XYZ file of C-alpha atoms in Angstrom:
725
model
C 8.355 -63.588 20.739
C 5.755 -66.256 21.573
C 8.503 -68.656 22.672
C 9.960 -66.067 25.031
C 6.503 -65.360 26.505
C 5.896 -69.080 27.052
C 9.328 -69.408 28.663
C 8.595 -66.523 31.071
C 5.246 -68.096 32.015
C 6.977 -71.388 32.744
C 9.545 -69.613 34.900
C 6.837 -67.793 36.845
C 4.795 -70.978 37.285
C 7.871 -72.885 38.381
C 8.879 -70.220 40.906
C 5.377 -70.078 42.346
C 5.265 -73.855 42.576
C 8.648 -73.819 44.283
C 7.472 -71.170 46.775
C 4.290 -73.130 47.401
C 6.403 -76.173 48.196
C 8.316 -74.184 50.749
C 5.196 -72.868 52.522
C 4.477 -76.105 54.377
C 6.304 -78.964 56.037
C 5.355 -82.651 56.175
C 4.427 -84.303 59.441
C 4.088 -88.077 59.825
C 1.074 -88.805 62.034
C 1.841 -90.889 65.113
C -0.566 -93.198 66.904
C -2.738 -91.291 69.369
C -2.148 -87.862 67.807
C -5.040 -85.573 66.929
C -5.141 -82.577 64.611
C -5.435 -80.338 67.651
C -2.307 -81.825 69.260
C -0.375 -81.432 66.010
C -1.581 -77.843 65.582
C -0.369 -76.929 69.086
C 3.007 -78.550 68.415
C 3.633 -76.429 65.332
C 1.907 -73.290 66.588
C -0.708 -73.137 63.816
C -4.505 -73.166 63.850
C -6.580 -76.298 63.388
C -8.408 -74.687 60.446
C -5.093 -73.956 58.681
C -4.299 -77.686 58.762
C -7.832 -78.561 57.608
C -7.525 -76.175 54.648
C -4.223 -77.697 53.540
C -5.386 -81.302 54.105
C -8.976 -81.835 52.858
C -10.689 -84.638 54.754
C -8.534 -84.249 57.878
C -11.458 -82.565 59.642
C -13.188 -85.950 59.631
C -10.409 -88.459 60.364
C -6.605 -88.868 60.253
C -4.596 -92.102 60.233
C -1.328 -93.014 61.938
C 1.503 -93.355 59.442
C 0.078 -90.950 56.917
C 1.435 -87.457 56.222
C -0.142 -84.111 57.077
C 0.978 -80.877 55.450
C 1.626 -78.261 58.138
C 1.599 -74.600 57.007
C 4.672 -72.681 58.012
C 4.213 -69.859 60.511
C 6.407 -67.017 61.663
C 7.834 -69.466 64.200
C 9.048 -71.840 61.484
C 10.259 -69.186 59.079
C 12.274 -67.421 61.762
C 13.950 -70.599 62.997
C 17.736 -70.161 62.593
C 19.072 -71.685 59.402
C 21.445 -73.961 61.312
C 18.591 -75.383 63.458
C 17.317 -78.904 62.771
C 13.766 -79.790 63.835
C 12.054 -83.056 62.944
C 10.071 -85.825 64.598
C 13.013 -87.141 66.614
C 15.639 -84.386 66.866
C 15.797 -80.698 67.785
C 19.275 -79.316 67.287
C 20.662 -75.787 67.747
C 17.253 -74.150 68.260
C 17.749 -70.567 69.493
C 15.178 -69.341 72.045
C 13.412 -66.163 70.961
C 12.005 -63.325 73.046
C 8.690 -64.203 74.692
C 9.042 -67.988 74.420
C 8.356 -70.120 77.508
C 9.208 -73.639 78.618
C 5.552 -74.570 78.367
C 5.316 -73.215 74.826
C 8.477 -75.033 73.716
C 7.346 -78.292 75.322
C 4.071 -78.087 73.398
C 5.835 -77.152 70.146
C 8.282 -80.047 70.295
C 5.785 -82.509 71.789
C 7.776 -83.260 74.941
C 7.320 -82.719 78.667
C 8.941 -79.814 80.498
C 10.861 -82.418 82.540
C 12.458 -83.851 79.377
C 13.158 -80.340 78.072
C 14.977 -79.426 81.301
C 16.762 -82.772 81.674
C 18.388 -82.443 78.247
C 18.972 -78.685 78.630
C 19.998 -78.146 82.286
C 21.037 -74.556 81.562
C 17.332 -73.565 81.381
C 16.264 -75.181 84.677
C 16.489 -71.974 86.696
C 15.336 -69.660 83.890
C 14.693 -69.752 80.160
C 16.273 -66.751 78.413
C 16.328 -65.311 74.926
C 19.367 -66.650 73.044
C 19.536 -69.991 74.876
C 20.308 -72.934 72.556
C 17.964 -75.935 72.798
C 18.990 -79.472 71.811
C 16.565 -82.408 72.203
C 16.392 -86.074 71.469
C 12.589 -86.311 71.270
C 12.623 -90.077 70.916
C 14.195 -90.556 74.355
C 12.039 -90.753 77.435
C 12.771 -89.912 81.019
C 12.839 -93.106 82.987
C 10.197 -92.907 85.700
C 12.228 -92.455 88.877
C 11.548 -94.770 91.770
C 10.926 -93.162 95.117
C 13.304 -94.102 97.902
C 12.393 -94.124 101.579
C 11.357 -90.643 102.685
C 10.780 -89.542 99.099
C 7.726 -89.123 96.878
C 7.646 -88.740 93.078
C 4.775 -86.498 91.903
C 2.407 -88.008 89.352
C -0.319 -86.401 87.257
C -3.266 -85.015 89.226
C -1.574 -84.968 92.644
C -1.736 -82.006 95.020
C 0.293 -81.131 98.114
C -2.801 -81.655 100.241
C -3.412 -85.110 98.779
C 0.240 -86.116 99.253
C 0.209 -84.951 102.886
C -2.908 -87.045 103.489
C -1.311 -90.056 101.791
C 1.595 -90.048 104.254
C -0.405 -88.972 107.309
C 1.442 -85.691 107.802
C 0.241 -82.097 107.882
C 0.371 -79.809 104.859
C 2.602 -77.429 106.864
C 5.116 -80.217 107.539
C 5.239 -81.162 103.852
C 5.667 -77.530 102.733
C 8.374 -76.903 105.344
C 10.354 -80.009 104.351
C 10.274 -78.905 100.706
C 10.558 -75.137 101.066
C 13.434 -74.948 98.565
C 11.776 -77.296 96.062
C 8.292 -75.855 95.737
C 7.234 -73.268 93.169
C 3.760 -72.085 92.205
C 2.826 -75.466 90.700
C 3.802 -79.082 91.313
C 5.625 -80.694 88.385
C 5.008 -84.272 87.223
C 8.095 -86.311 88.151
C 9.159 -83.813 90.838
C 10.821 -85.348 93.915
C 9.482 -84.364 97.335
C 10.933 -85.080 100.778
C 8.460 -86.807 103.095
C 9.263 -85.865 106.698
C 8.627 -88.093 109.687
C 5.133 -87.718 111.137
C 6.535 -86.505 114.452
C 8.977 -84.042 112.893
C 9.026 -80.397 113.847
C 8.646 -77.628 111.299
C 11.870 -76.157 112.608
C 15.311 -77.591 111.828
C 18.541 -77.045 113.728
C 19.455 -73.395 113.650
C 16.642 -72.549 111.239
C 12.911 -71.974 111.076
C 10.559 -72.335 108.099
C 8.085 -69.426 107.923
C 4.440 -70.518 108.083
C 1.353 -68.801 106.725
C 0.217 -66.139 109.184
C 3.675 -65.535 110.692
C 4.762 -61.915 111.082
C 8.155 -60.384 111.774
C 6.977 -59.046 115.133
C 5.790 -62.465 116.298
C 8.943 -64.236 115.095
C 11.226 -61.687 116.685
C 9.486 -62.194 120.016
C 9.398 -65.954 119.561
C 13.160 -66.180 119.059
C 14.064 -63.465 121.580
C 15.430 -60.840 119.208
C 14.402 -57.505 117.753
C 12.971 -57.185 114.253
C 16.173 -55.408 113.210
C 18.251 -58.375 114.422
C 15.922 -60.813 112.623
C 16.293 -58.858 109.364
C 20.057 -58.533 109.802
C 20.368 -62.323 110.081
C 17.903 -62.826 107.200
C 18.275 -60.015 104.638
C 15.986 -61.867 102.201
C 12.970 -60.960 104.381
C 13.652 -57.216 104.568
C 11.328 -56.442 101.663
C 8.717 -59.100 102.437
C 8.255 -62.077 104.769
C 6.768 -65.041 102.914
C 5.604 -68.535 103.870
C 8.372 -71.026 103.075
C 11.271 -68.657 103.835
C 14.049 -70.383 105.805
C 15.182 -68.177 108.698
C 18.501 -68.173 110.504
C 17.711 -68.032 114.224
C 19.712 -68.194 117.455
C 17.400 -70.574 119.266
C 14.567 -72.925 118.361
C 12.507 -72.801 121.508
C 9.246 -72.989 119.610
C 8.073 -75.863 121.817
C 8.453 -73.890 125.031
C 6.055 -71.502 126.668
C 6.752 -68.022 125.290
C 6.821 -64.571 126.820
C 5.192 -61.766 124.824
C 6.523 -58.472 126.146
C 5.333 -54.972 125.874
C 5.226 -53.192 122.520
C 7.470 -50.365 123.701
C 10.468 -52.678 123.253
C 9.606 -53.444 119.607
C 10.097 -51.446 116.440
C 7.161 -50.080 114.472
C 8.695 -51.047 111.119
C 6.942 -54.445 110.930
C 4.175 -53.634 108.486
C 2.541 -57.060 108.898
C 1.744 -56.450 112.581
C -1.296 -54.544 113.749
C -1.412 -51.189 115.460
C -3.756 -52.401 118.217
C -1.329 -54.503 120.269
C -1.697 -53.953 124.011
C 1.123 -51.721 125.226
C 0.856 -52.291 128.963
C 4.000 -53.336 130.777
C 2.652 -56.750 131.782
C 4.272 -59.991 130.631
C 1.798 -62.681 129.527
C 2.702 -66.336 128.978
C 1.277 -68.193 125.994
C 1.189 -71.791 124.799
C 0.359 -73.626 121.599
C -3.326 -74.532 121.292
C -4.944 -76.810 118.684
C -8.281 -75.561 117.328
C -10.965 -78.191 117.798
C -13.783 -78.977 115.312
C -16.709 -76.507 115.274
C -14.854 -73.877 117.317
C -15.547 -70.287 116.263
C -13.599 -67.051 116.494
C -16.056 -65.742 119.087
C -15.783 -68.932 121.156
C -11.977 -68.926 121.044
C -11.828 -65.305 122.134
C -14.183 -66.047 125.015
C -12.117 -69.093 126.042
C -8.922 -66.993 125.959
C -10.491 -64.189 127.992
C -9.680 -61.762 125.174
C -11.524 -59.593 122.730
C -11.639 -60.827 119.133
C -9.319 -57.965 118.211
C -6.741 -59.026 120.835
C -6.906 -62.682 119.769
C -6.480 -61.930 116.053
C -3.615 -59.550 116.816
C -1.897 -62.468 118.561
C -2.929 -64.899 115.772
C -3.303 -63.022 112.447
C -4.206 -66.188 110.506
C -7.551 -66.197 112.364
C -8.430 -63.082 110.348
C -8.677 -65.339 107.294
C -10.427 -68.422 108.720
C -10.814 -70.663 111.767
C -9.696 -74.162 110.770
C -9.895 -77.270 112.941
C -6.384 -78.603 113.537
C -4.588 -75.247 113.185
C -2.212 -74.226 115.981
C -2.646 -70.820 117.605
C -1.292 -69.028 120.671
C -3.498 -69.010 123.783
C -2.848 -67.755 127.322
C -1.462 -70.397 129.687
C -4.316 -71.887 131.691
C -6.751 -72.284 128.818
C -7.981 -75.876 128.647
C -7.808 -77.812 125.394
C -5.453 -79.925 123.310
C -1.924 -78.528 123.204
C 0.782 -80.224 121.161
C 4.112 -79.284 119.670
C 3.523 -80.555 116.126
C 0.692 -79.754 113.753
C -1.900 -82.577 113.714
C -3.405 -84.326 110.708
C -6.758 -82.658 109.927
C -9.657 -85.069 109.580
C -10.910 -83.937 106.174
C -12.244 -86.034 103.315
C -10.614 -85.498 99.896
C -12.020 -86.069 96.432
C -10.531 -87.744 93.375
C -9.225 -84.940 91.139
C -9.374 -87.175 88.072
C -13.095 -87.919 88.366
C -14.871 -87.780 85.000
C -16.632 -84.464 84.469
C -20.004 -85.878 83.409
C -23.168 -83.853 83.214
C -25.099 -85.463 86.055
C -28.718 -86.628 86.031
C -30.736 -84.142 88.047
C -32.420 -86.944 89.990
C -29.114 -87.895 91.611
C -28.034 -84.446 92.795
C -28.695 -82.710 96.082
C -29.924 -79.162 95.538
C -27.748 -76.117 96.168
C -30.394 -73.565 97.049
C -28.759 -70.455 98.581
C -29.273 -70.500 102.332
C -29.382 -66.691 102.542
C -32.947 -66.706 101.238
C -33.552 -63.258 102.729
C -31.475 -61.940 99.826
C -34.164 -63.194 97.434
C -37.339 -63.004 99.497
C -39.231 -61.291 96.677
C -38.419 -64.119 94.252
C -38.955 -67.039 96.625
C -42.202 -65.611 98.016
C -43.935 -65.441 94.619
C -42.934 -68.679 92.899
C -45.736 -69.912 90.649
C -45.058 -73.654 90.664
C -48.347 -74.353 88.903
C -47.125 -72.525 85.778
C -44.648 -73.978 83.319
C -41.845 -72.235 81.470
C -39.066 -72.971 78.994
C -35.333 -72.326 79.262
C -33.062 -72.611 76.220
C -29.264 -72.638 75.960
C -27.572 -71.382 72.769
C -24.439 -73.506 72.634
C -21.845 -75.130 70.350
C -22.977 -78.531 71.692
C -26.005 -80.617 70.909
C -27.629 -82.369 73.872
C -26.080 -85.688 72.759
C -22.604 -84.134 72.594
C -22.994 -82.468 75.964
C -24.106 -85.689 77.669
C -21.355 -87.838 76.125
C -17.897 -87.411 77.735
C -16.318 -88.879 74.596
C -18.029 -86.349 72.312
C -17.212 -83.445 74.625
C -13.545 -84.420 74.704
C -13.538 -84.700 70.937
C -14.814 -81.135 70.583
C -12.350 -79.830 73.177
C -9.494 -81.490 71.275
C -10.532 -79.420 68.249
C -10.956 -76.182 70.210
C -9.812 -75.892 73.826
C -12.025 -72.812 74.230
C -15.011 -75.173 74.417
C -13.935 -76.089 77.971
C -15.527 -72.934 79.362
C -18.883 -74.057 77.935
C -18.490 -77.423 79.691
C -17.748 -75.631 82.974
C -20.709 -73.317 82.440
C -23.133 -76.175 81.841
C -21.888 -78.127 84.840
C -22.697 -75.090 87.015
C -26.019 -74.685 85.197
C -26.831 -78.355 85.888
C -26.599 -77.735 89.644
C -28.874 -74.682 89.221
C -31.406 -76.812 87.325
C -31.325 -79.441 90.077
C -31.807 -76.748 92.723
C -34.795 -75.317 90.834
C -36.315 -78.805 90.537
C -35.957 -79.168 94.299
C -38.177 -76.077 94.599
C -40.784 -77.931 92.459
C -40.490 -75.402 89.629
C -42.038 -76.579 86.367
C -39.848 -75.969 83.318
C -38.363 -77.651 80.249
C -34.701 -77.390 79.209
C -33.693 -77.273 75.523
C -30.312 -76.868 73.822
C -30.071 -74.898 70.564
C -26.873 -75.808 68.748
C -25.103 -72.911 67.072
C -25.252 -72.916 63.297
C -23.852 -69.832 61.576
C -25.589 -70.842 58.338
C -28.961 -70.015 59.885
C -30.055 -66.423 60.131
C -33.308 -67.270 61.936
C -34.403 -69.704 64.614
C -38.100 -70.512 64.968
C -39.163 -71.573 68.463
C -42.493 -73.292 69.004
C -42.969 -73.260 72.759
C -45.938 -74.592 74.749
C -45.039 -72.253 77.607
C -46.169 -68.706 78.343
C -42.712 -67.579 79.479
C -39.357 -68.525 78.010
C -35.726 -67.444 78.208
C -32.674 -68.123 76.031
C -29.277 -68.094 77.767
C -26.408 -67.164 75.428
C -22.997 -67.799 77.061
C -19.724 -66.606 75.519
C -20.933 -66.108 71.937
C -17.839 -65.107 69.973
C -19.458 -62.750 67.452
C -22.556 -60.583 67.665
C -23.022 -60.787 63.894
C -23.589 -64.551 64.007
C -26.434 -64.498 66.503
C -29.625 -65.357 64.617
C -32.977 -63.652 64.630
C -35.388 -65.370 67.003
C -38.984 -66.039 65.978
C -41.180 -67.369 68.766
C -44.870 -68.075 69.168
C -44.645 -67.167 72.880
C -42.984 -64.426 74.966
C -39.226 -64.967 75.179
C -36.256 -63.116 76.721
C -32.562 -63.324 75.832
C -30.044 -63.453 78.690
C -26.547 -62.490 77.530
C -23.569 -63.976 79.416
C -20.425 -62.175 78.196
C -21.634 -62.382 74.594
C -22.445 -58.756 73.747
C -25.090 -59.849 71.264
C -27.374 -57.438 69.435
C -31.036 -58.228 68.965
C -32.390 -57.834 65.451
C -36.010 -57.991 66.493
C -38.323 -56.927 69.293
C -36.957 -59.323 71.931
C -35.393 -57.816 75.062
C -31.748 -58.583 75.809
C -30.567 -58.758 79.435
C -26.796 -58.452 79.837
C -26.238 -60.400 83.055
C -22.537 -59.705 83.805
C -21.595 -56.318 85.221
C -18.786 -54.781 83.109
C -15.653 -53.400 84.766
C -16.576 -49.900 83.582
C -19.642 -49.962 85.845
C -17.515 -51.082 88.799
C -15.049 -48.248 88.244
C -17.763 -45.649 87.681
C -19.708 -46.566 90.816
C -16.548 -46.482 92.928
C -15.599 -43.045 91.584
C -19.146 -41.743 92.121
C -18.903 -42.839 95.763
C -15.641 -40.905 96.152
C -17.217 -37.840 94.517
C -19.866 -37.775 97.270
C -17.258 -37.831 100.062
C -15.831 -34.380 99.287
C -12.304 -35.583 100.025
C -8.864 -35.101 98.511
C -8.372 -37.683 95.747
C -4.830 -38.665 94.737
C -4.235 -41.198 91.958
C -1.042 -43.267 92.251
C 0.342 -44.904 89.112
C 3.723 -46.204 87.969
C 5.807 -44.651 85.190
C 3.132 -45.602 82.676
C 0.172 -43.255 82.273
C -2.639 -43.867 84.783
C -4.780 -46.571 83.195
C -8.113 -44.939 84.050
C -7.116 -41.278 83.807
C -9.866 -40.120 81.418
C -12.633 -41.820 83.398
C -11.305 -40.451 86.703
C -11.071 -36.860 85.421
C -14.583 -37.084 83.971
C -16.010 -37.813 87.445
C -13.345 -36.223 89.665
C -11.858 -33.281 87.727
C -9.964 -32.069 90.833
C -8.087 -35.359 91.285
C -4.274 -35.168 91.550
C -2.079 -37.659 89.690
C 1.216 -38.850 91.152
C 3.654 -41.262 89.529
C 6.205 -43.466 91.234
C 9.265 -45.120 89.757
C 9.364 -48.776 88.670
C 10.213 -49.864 92.200
C 7.217 -47.999 93.588
C 9.116 -45.209 95.352
C 8.034 -41.570 95.455
C 10.376 -38.717 94.725
C 11.373 -36.692 97.745
C 8.444 -34.749 99.306
C 6.092 -35.519 96.376
C 3.688 -37.461 98.603
C 3.675 -34.728 101.255
C 2.824 -32.153 98.622
C -0.362 -33.897 97.428
C -1.708 -34.979 100.852
C -4.110 -32.640 102.659
C -4.109 -32.608 106.479
C -7.512 -30.883 106.560
C -9.350 -33.462 104.424
C -9.927 -37.169 104.091
C -7.310 -38.356 101.570
C -8.531 -41.063 99.181
C -5.519 -42.670 97.505
C -6.605 -44.386 94.279
C -4.074 -47.095 93.382
C -3.953 -47.561 89.586
C -1.113 -49.987 88.825
C -0.844 -53.738 88.257
C 2.642 -54.047 89.774
C 2.802 -55.739 93.183
C 6.093 -54.086 94.112
C 4.519 -50.681 93.486
C 1.608 -51.611 95.767
C 3.946 -52.793 98.524
C 6.082 -49.674 98.546
C 3.122 -47.328 98.085
C 1.217 -48.810 101.040
C 4.396 -48.703 103.135
C 4.760 -44.991 102.433
C 1.076 -44.322 103.118
C 1.111 -46.123 106.468
C 4.019 -43.938 107.476
C 1.768 -40.879 106.997
C -1.199 -42.120 109.069
C -0.102 -40.300 112.213
C -0.513 -36.898 110.501
C -3.134 -37.563 107.807
C -6.450 -39.317 107.381
C -5.716 -41.721 104.519
C -7.800 -44.405 102.865
C -6.675 -46.679 100.014
C -8.970 -47.204 96.995
C -8.838 -49.608 94.049
C -11.129 -49.215 91.051
C -10.870 -52.858 89.953
C -11.034 -56.016 92.038
C -8.546 -57.568 89.587
C -5.830 -55.303 91.059
C -6.065 -57.076 94.428
C -2.980 -59.312 94.766
C -2.905 -62.786 96.272
C -2.658 -62.864 100.056
C 0.637 -64.736 99.690
C 2.038 -61.664 97.922
C 0.623 -58.863 100.085
C -0.736 -59.228 103.613
C -4.384 -58.270 104.115
C -3.240 -56.433 107.232
C -2.041 -53.570 105.015
C -5.542 -53.259 103.579
C -7.084 -53.334 107.058
C -4.785 -50.591 108.302
C -5.534 -48.422 105.226
C -9.235 -49.495 105.182
C -9.138 -50.375 101.503
C -12.218 -49.611 99.391
C -12.708 -51.732 96.265
C -15.522 -52.950 93.979
C -16.345 -56.644 93.910
C -18.582 -58.804 91.755
C -18.893 -61.249 94.682
C -19.994 -60.515 98.231
C -17.040 -61.597 100.427
C -19.455 -61.843 103.382
C -21.624 -64.507 101.722
C -19.232 -67.385 102.356
C -21.917 -69.880 103.397
C -23.597 -69.970 99.984
C -20.279 -69.828 98.117
C -18.828 -72.771 100.065
C -22.061 -74.728 99.707
C -21.895 -74.408 95.923
C -18.163 -75.152 95.774
C -18.540 -78.283 97.919
C -21.481 -79.503 95.833
C -19.591 -78.892 92.586
C -16.412 -80.602 93.807
C -18.412 -83.585 95.066
C -20.041 -84.009 91.650
C -17.167 -83.309 89.285
C -14.042 -83.955 91.358
C -12.575 -80.483 90.752
C -13.093 -76.994 92.088
C -15.469 -74.771 90.089
C -14.006 -72.266 87.665
C -15.348 -68.758 87.178
C -17.346 -70.016 84.181
C -18.964 -72.679 86.370
C -20.066 -70.085 88.940
C -21.566 -67.991 86.127
C -23.434 -71.085 84.942
C -25.017 -71.583 88.351
C -25.800 -67.979 89.263
C -27.237 -66.811 85.937
C -29.231 -70.018 85.323
C -30.708 -70.157 88.828
C -31.588 -66.455 88.805
C -33.232 -66.790 85.380
C -35.242 -69.839 86.475
C -36.519 -67.993 89.545
C -37.546 -64.988 87.436
C -39.435 -66.939 84.739
C -41.268 -68.813 87.522
C -43.055 -65.716 88.860
C -46.659 -64.654 88.341
C -45.525 -61.516 86.547
C -43.560 -61.162 83.312
C -39.791 -61.594 83.154
C -39.359 -57.888 82.376
C -41.483 -56.927 85.398
C -39.214 -58.923 87.714
C -36.195 -57.228 86.142
C -37.678 -53.775 86.742
C -38.803 -54.412 90.315
C -36.629 -57.089 91.953
C -32.951 -56.945 92.906
C -31.590 -60.444 93.598
C -28.362 -61.911 94.984
C -27.101 -65.381 94.161
C -24.013 -66.968 95.804
C -21.527 -65.059 93.647
C -23.370 -62.305 91.752
C -25.823 -59.497 92.415
C -28.463 -58.858 89.748
C -29.581 -55.221 89.569
C -30.737 -54.580 85.998
C -31.085 -51.070 84.558
C -32.564 -50.228 81.170
C -30.019 -48.771 78.735
C -32.234 -48.495 75.642
C -35.637 -49.674 74.403
C -34.695 -53.349 74.193
C -31.564 -53.741 76.341
C -31.067 -54.068 80.095
C -27.649 -54.081 81.812
C -26.851 -55.694 85.150
C -25.221 -52.998 87.286
C -25.065 -55.143 90.423
C -21.827 -55.073 92.393
C -20.563 -54.717 95.957
C -18.515 -51.755 97.131
C -16.500 -53.212 100.000
C -14.304 -51.720 102.700
C -11.809 -53.552 104.894
C -12.385 -53.002 108.597
C -9.374 -52.028 110.671
C -10.083 -54.854 113.142
C -11.887 -57.716 111.416
C -13.958 -58.536 108.351
C -15.429 -56.135 105.837
C -18.409 -53.864 105.456
C -20.438 -53.042 102.372
C -20.577 -49.350 101.525
C -23.737 -47.801 100.163
C -23.106 -46.321 96.737
């Protein structure tokens, strides 16, 4: 009996050992590889590799073997597929996989993936078979005359500058080649500097073009333009190639009366002059420092008339842009778009944390927004500001150390961005002669308490992006201290106040609904076939609201819209869907009802606003869209000042995390530099930094929540206004 028992144990042990052998695969480390790179290739976590390979968290060596734990991806690979360091054969694409994900898994570029699998160039689909020779490399193509090969870090703007052509010319010449992003190795056509944006028998749609303008430009009706170009019926987009009868874009044009045009062009405005006069226009090049007001005055028009003629002026007035002006207006007029005289920055510049002595301050110019804070700065007092971070000061200062940490966990990049924005805030505060010390507290989950010995009477700890409230330690301090939470949702275990600095989306939605409740209007909620995303919240504040669903294409059933609209009341249409096509068709239907109903569009979340390239802002102006915003769209001076300063220092545009770093740090520094306590400033002073408004409200004994936001409304003519909640 004992022999049988021993035999069974040996069988069990052997089967377990065999299973254990099958739960990982061997990977031979190549020169230049890191554990992070290997983990991304196989779709496993870095910690899973560390656990299976003790010592790999410290160093790995080329030529040695790492054990890689198998994941669902490896266990579900078809049995006839072969995947190793040099070959991928008969790999079947699964649902949800992307070219980017496959390129990272197999350790190749998307270019190589597409070159060896041309059937996926247009679209990767479930069931496609992938075959790769990983060891082969795409030979770097050599550009011929009139051609440019895209390399890492290049942008369309930079390429246009390199060849001395306009961005519009470059985009027009490559309308059929461009997608959302440039690809490394992509071939671009470089047009001649004097080339027109039009080609024989065709026209490339530019940003700001509308169907009404193009129809008039090429002497046809909108219906004729759509008949010749059915791809623009649903939406006209920059880059579309149009079939036209004539290309007289260089000639003086006649704009005739609106009675001869159709009203179906939803990208045109409803304020076009309908007199029977014929006015001649010519191309005009905007000169440096010209303003919308000055251009309107020069044209002898109102701003509304000028922007109706040139819708792109609703977005911005840019030196070098071409607009239409009445014949007789003096100024530079040319037939091709000129090269703007703008300096560019190197996008590959090292993202170092810069010494504060070398940086020009970025103090918000709209100081009236913060008069109460600026007027009572106590520069004779000193204070302390602490950052709770995964980096030590040495790691944060060293680009090599920062990159090492990012290679282990890419999520650390948002901390880098945050601290680069915070650095500019620190420099700006120094320029105001504020007296403070900066200290970094490195996260250590083994510690349950942190003792702070501060020589200052007022102190603040900034806690950005802490991943778990349970790991935040108890703070013991010999001096008054406040904790500023930046998307961390930490819980204080002691008597220290916590100030949550980022307004949650729930507050934005609630404030918008409360505004609608005060208007005593008819509220209709539009959603797609899915249940309205915010139904419970809406009914809690607006119990009389009506809910109306559209199909997946965004169309209403017959007479459904008429049934919910009220001719005797102001109709607030709350759009509650993430689908752009639903927004397009919904707004089209609503604009068709404006003659009989008073209608206003509402969105409860700024994240629902699509890109302007997807949906024209003119729709929102016509329907006077109301929406909540974390940022004041009217405060462009301060926003651009910060963005320019950041790009000058770091060679890239600031991310959202960088803007949080500046706004929260600068606001905190101003508040701890007052004669009163930090809590007193929170209770009495509302402040506005370039991107965020800080309006703190107490939620319990030791917690304050920032409820600051902007409730904005598009004007029918120009700009926006802020609504009072």
